[in-house]
Amino acid sequence: MSSQVERLPEWVTPLRAPNAGPMTLDGTNSWVLRAPGAPDAVVIDPGPDDAGHLASLAEHRPLSAILVTHGHHDHVEGTETLSRMLGGVPILAADPKHGDPLPPRIRLAGLDIEVVATPGHTADSVCFVVEDAIFTGDTVLGRGTAVVAWPDGDLGAYLDSLAALRAYPMLMLPGHGPVRADCAELARTYLAHRHERLEQVRAAMAAGADTPEAIVDAVYPGVDPGVRFAAEWSARAQLDFLRRESQPASEELDPL
């Protein structure tokens, strides 16, 4: 497993939101980016609409933009409030519901930022590559594994995104959990885990489990009741993936 990292590049400042919980671990990681000497900063994922947290982010004004990794509320709930606090700072996101369009590359806060589409956890998930680091949102976490949030999330797309992230052997700054030394290594670990889990689901289906609830009972027997809904999201995504995988190509085509 990729090691934890305590010392961060001088151009990034972490601020953790006070929203710890079963789905958010220690809380949502917000990131403030500013190259040495740059007049402005940029924020990735302001997190929840928490007055104290947003005030801490606003202390890094002026901001040139707010960037969004994906549209889950624990990442975007505070974006519009923070924007208003700072006089209408633009919000940039892959989903137009959450901001203006993200260009593939953008220069902000004295830094070149590459946007990498990584759908799967959600349809709009992206990562940001900056210098020799990558901000992964919820696509890869610093601890534990991410949920494929069906129906917006898609397991096939998620597997493809994890495969693509194997090409980024660099510092990983996630949306939740600690910073890790090597995104590529974690992506490989995630892929192996997902394929192992799919084998378990196949075995459960062969034994007669054919609903998300039955899959969770068979494959996630010790799941905390408080996060069972998330396990059922993943089970629905797994069933959907396996059923599509087993469908003959001719059946996937629209009839003439």
Coordinates of C-alpha atoms in Angstrom, one line a residue:
M1 CA 0.0 0.0 0.0
S2 CA 1.3 3.5 -0.9
S3 CA 2.7 5.2 2.2
Q4 CA 1.1 8.2 3.9
V5 CA 2.8 11.6 3.3
E6 CA 3.0 14.3 5.9
R7 CA 5.1 16.9 4.1
L8 CA 3.2 18.6 1.2
P9 CA 4.5 20.8 -1.6
E10 CA 4.8 24.4 -0.6
W11 CA 2.1 25.4 -3.1
V12 CA -0.7 23.4 -1.5
T13 CA -2.5 24.0 1.8
P14 CA -5.0 21.4 3.2
L15 CA -8.1 22.4 5.1
R16 CA -10.4 19.6 6.4
A17 CA -14.1 20.2 6.8
P18 CA -15.7 19.3 10.1
N19 CA -18.0 16.7 8.6
A20 CA -16.5 13.4 9.7
G21 CA -18.7 10.4 9.3
P22 CA -18.9 6.8 8.0
M23 CA -19.0 8.1 4.3
T24 CA -16.6 11.0 4.7
L25 CA -14.0 9.4 7.0
D26 CA -12.3 12.3 8.9
G27 CA -14.1 14.9 6.8
T28 CA -13.9 16.4 3.3
N29 CA -10.4 17.6 2.3
S30 CA -10.4 21.0 0.8
W31 CA -7.2 22.2 -1.0
V32 CA -5.9 25.7 -1.5
L33 CA -3.4 26.0 -4.3
R34 CA -1.0 29.0 -4.8
A35 CA 2.4 29.0 -6.4
P36 CA 5.1 30.9 -4.5
G37 CA 4.7 34.5 -5.3
A38 CA 1.4 34.2 -7.1
P39 CA -1.1 36.9 -6.4
D40 CA -4.2 34.7 -6.2
A41 CA -5.1 31.2 -5.1
V42 CA -7.6 28.5 -6.2
V43 CA -9.7 26.1 -4.1
I44 CA -10.5 22.5 -4.9
D45 CA -13.7 21.2 -3.3
P46 CA -14.9 23.7 -0.7
G47 CA -16.9 21.0 1.0
P48 CA -20.0 21.5 3.1
D49 CA -21.7 24.8 3.7
D50 CA -20.1 25.2 7.1
A51 CA -19.5 28.9 8.1
G52 CA -16.2 28.2 9.9
H53 CA -14.7 26.1 7.2
L54 CA -15.6 28.5 4.5
A55 CA -14.2 31.4 6.5
S56 CA -10.9 29.6 6.7
L57 CA -10.9 29.1 3.0
A58 CA -11.8 32.7 2.4
E59 CA -8.7 33.8 4.4
H60 CA -6.7 32.7 1.4
R61 CA -8.3 35.4 -0.8
P62 CA -8.1 36.6 -3.5
L63 CA -9.3 33.4 -5.3
S64 CA -9.2 33.2 -9.0
A65 CA -11.5 30.1 -9.2
I66 CA -13.2 27.3 -7.2
L67 CA -12.7 23.8 -8.8
V68 CA -15.0 20.8 -8.2
T69 CA -13.9 17.1 -8.4
H70 CA -17.6 15.9 -8.5
G71 CA -21.0 16.9 -7.5
H72 CA -21.6 15.1 -4.2
H73 CA -22.9 17.5 -1.5
D74 CA -20.0 17.0 0.9
H75 CA -17.7 18.5 -1.9
V76 CA -19.9 21.1 -3.5
E77 CA -22.5 22.3 -0.9
G78 CA -20.3 25.3 0.1
T79 CA -19.2 26.3 -3.4
E80 CA -21.9 29.0 -4.1
T81 CA -21.6 30.4 -0.6
L82 CA -17.8 30.7 -0.9
S83 CA -18.2 32.3 -4.3
R84 CA -20.6 34.9 -2.9
M85 CA -18.4 35.6 0.0
L86 CA -15.6 36.5 -2.4
G87 CA -17.6 38.6 -4.8
G88 CA -18.6 36.0 -7.4
V89 CA -15.5 33.9 -7.8
P90 CA -16.1 31.5 -10.8
I91 CA -16.9 27.9 -10.0
L92 CA -15.6 25.3 -12.6
A93 CA -17.1 21.8 -12.7
A94 CA -17.6 19.0 -15.2
D95 CA -21.4 19.0 -14.5
P96 CA -23.0 22.3 -15.5
K97 CA -25.4 21.9 -12.5
H98 CA -22.4 22.8 -10.3
G99 CA -20.4 25.4 -12.3
D100 CA -19.1 26.7 -15.5
P101 CA -17.3 24.2 -17.9
L102 CA -13.9 22.9 -17.0
P103 CA -11.3 23.3 -19.8
P104 CA -8.9 20.4 -20.3
R105 CA -6.1 22.6 -19.2
I106 CA -6.1 25.8 -17.2
R107 CA -3.5 28.0 -15.6
L108 CA -4.6 29.4 -12.2
A109 CA -2.8 30.6 -9.1
G110 CA 0.5 30.4 -11.0
L111 CA 0.1 26.7 -11.7
D112 CA -0.7 24.6 -14.8
I113 CA -3.7 22.4 -14.0
E114 CA -4.7 19.4 -16.2
V115 CA -8.2 18.0 -15.9
V116 CA -8.5 14.2 -16.2
A117 CA -11.9 12.8 -16.6
T118 CA -12.4 9.8 -14.2
P119 CA -16.0 8.8 -14.3
G120 CA -17.3 5.9 -12.3
H121 CA -17.7 7.0 -8.7
T122 CA -20.1 9.5 -10.3
A123 CA -20.6 10.4 -13.9
D124 CA -19.0 13.8 -13.5
S125 CA -15.9 12.8 -11.5
V126 CA -12.6 14.4 -12.5
C127 CA -9.0 14.5 -11.1
F128 CA -6.7 17.5 -11.3
V129 CA -3.0 17.0 -12.1
V130 CA -0.8 19.9 -10.8
E131 CA 3.0 19.7 -11.0
D132 CA 3.9 16.2 -9.7
A133 CA 0.6 15.7 -7.8
I134 CA -2.9 14.6 -8.5
F135 CA -6.1 15.5 -6.7
T136 CA -8.4 12.5 -6.9
G137 CA -11.6 13.6 -5.2
D138 CA -13.5 10.4 -4.3
T139 CA -12.2 8.3 -7.2
V140 CA -9.3 7.0 -5.1
L141 CA -9.4 7.7 -1.3
G142 CA -6.5 8.0 1.1
R143 CA -8.0 5.2 3.3
G144 CA -10.5 2.5 2.5
T145 CA -12.3 2.1 -0.9
A146 CA -14.6 4.3 -2.8
V147 CA -18.3 3.6 -3.5
V148 CA -19.7 3.4 -7.0
A149 CA -22.7 5.6 -6.5
W150 CA -25.3 3.8 -8.7
P151 CA -27.2 4.9 -10.8
D152 CA -25.0 7.9 -11.4
G153 CA -21.9 5.9 -10.9
D154 CA -21.0 3.1 -13.3
L155 CA -18.6 0.2 -12.5
G156 CA -17.4 -0.2 -16.1
A157 CA -16.4 3.4 -16.3
Y158 CA -14.9 3.2 -12.8
L159 CA -12.7 0.3 -13.8
D160 CA -11.5 2.2 -16.9
S161 CA -10.7 5.2 -14.8
L162 CA -8.7 3.2 -12.3
A163 CA -6.8 1.6 -15.2
A164 CA -6.0 5.1 -16.5
L165 CA -4.8 6.3 -13.1
R166 CA -2.1 3.7 -13.2
A167 CA -0.2 6.1 -15.5
Y168 CA 0.1 8.7 -12.6
P169 CA 2.9 7.5 -10.2
M170 CA 2.8 10.7 -8.3
L171 CA 1.7 12.3 -5.0
M172 CA -2.1 11.7 -4.4
L173 CA -4.2 14.2 -2.5
P174 CA -7.7 12.6 -2.1
G175 CA -11.1 14.0 -1.2
H176 CA -11.0 12.0 2.0
G177 CA -8.3 10.4 4.1
P178 CA -4.6 11.0 4.2
V179 CA -2.3 12.0 1.4
R180 CA -0.5 9.1 -0.3
A181 CA 2.8 8.9 -2.0
D182 CA 1.8 7.0 -5.2
C183 CA -1.5 7.3 -7.0
A184 CA -0.6 4.6 -9.6
E185 CA 0.1 2.1 -6.9
L186 CA -3.2 2.7 -5.2
A187 CA -5.0 2.6 -8.5
R188 CA -3.6 -0.9 -9.1
T189 CA -4.6 -2.0 -5.6
Y190 CA -8.1 -0.6 -6.2
L191 CA -8.4 -2.5 -9.5
A192 CA -7.3 -5.8 -7.9
H193 CA -9.8 -5.3 -5.1
R194 CA -12.7 -4.5 -7.6
H195 CA -12.0 -7.6 -9.7
E196 CA -11.8 -9.8 -6.6
R197 CA -15.1 -8.4 -5.4
L198 CA -16.6 -9.1 -8.8
E199 CA -15.6 -12.7 -8.5
Q200 CA -17.3 -12.9 -5.2
V201 CA -20.5 -11.4 -6.7
R202 CA -20.4 -13.9 -9.6
A203 CA -20.2 -16.7 -7.0
A204 CA -23.1 -15.3 -5.1
M205 CA -25.1 -15.0 -8.2
A206 CA -24.4 -18.6 -9.2
A207 CA -25.6 -19.6 -5.7
G208 CA -28.9 -17.8 -6.3
A209 CA -28.4 -14.2 -5.1
D210 CA -30.1 -12.0 -7.7
T211 CA -30.9 -8.8 -5.9
P212 CA -28.7 -6.0 -4.4
E213 CA -30.0 -6.9 -1.0
A214 CA -29.0 -10.6 -1.5
I215 CA -25.6 -9.7 -2.9
V216 CA -24.9 -7.5 0.2
D217 CA -26.0 -10.3 2.5
A218 CA -23.6 -12.7 0.7
V219 CA -20.6 -10.5 -0.1
Y220 CA -20.7 -7.9 2.6
P221 CA -22.0 -9.9 5.6
G222 CA -20.5 -7.6 8.3
V223 CA -21.4 -4.3 6.8
D224 CA -22.3 -1.6 9.3
P225 CA -26.1 -0.9 9.1
G226 CA -25.4 2.8 8.9
V227 CA -23.6 2.4 5.5
R228 CA -25.6 -0.6 4.2
F229 CA -27.2 1.8 1.6
A230 CA -23.8 2.4 0.1
A231 CA -23.1 -1.3 -0.1
E232 CA -26.4 -1.7 -1.9
W233 CA -25.3 1.1 -4.4
S234 CA -22.1 -0.9 -5.1
A235 CA -24.1 -4.2 -5.4
R236 CA -26.5 -2.6 -7.9
A237 CA -23.5 -1.3 -9.9
Q238 CA -21.9 -4.8 -9.8
L239 CA -25.1 -6.5 -10.9
D240 CA -25.6 -4.0 -13.7
F241 CA -22.0 -4.5 -14.9
L242 CA -22.1 -8.3 -14.8
R243 CA -25.5 -8.4 -16.6
R244 CA -24.2 -6.1 -19.4
E245 CA -21.0 -8.2 -19.6
S246 CA -23.0 -11.4 -20.1
Q247 CA -25.3 -9.9 -22.7
P248 CA -24.4 -10.9 -26.3
A249 CA -23.3 -8.0 -28.4
S250 CA -26.2 -8.5 -30.8
E251 CA -28.7 -7.9 -27.9
E252 CA -27.0 -4.5 -27.1
L253 CA -27.9 -3.2 -30.5
D254 CA -31.2 -1.4 -31.2
P255 CA -33.4 -3.4 -33.5
L256 CA -33.7 -2.0 -37.1

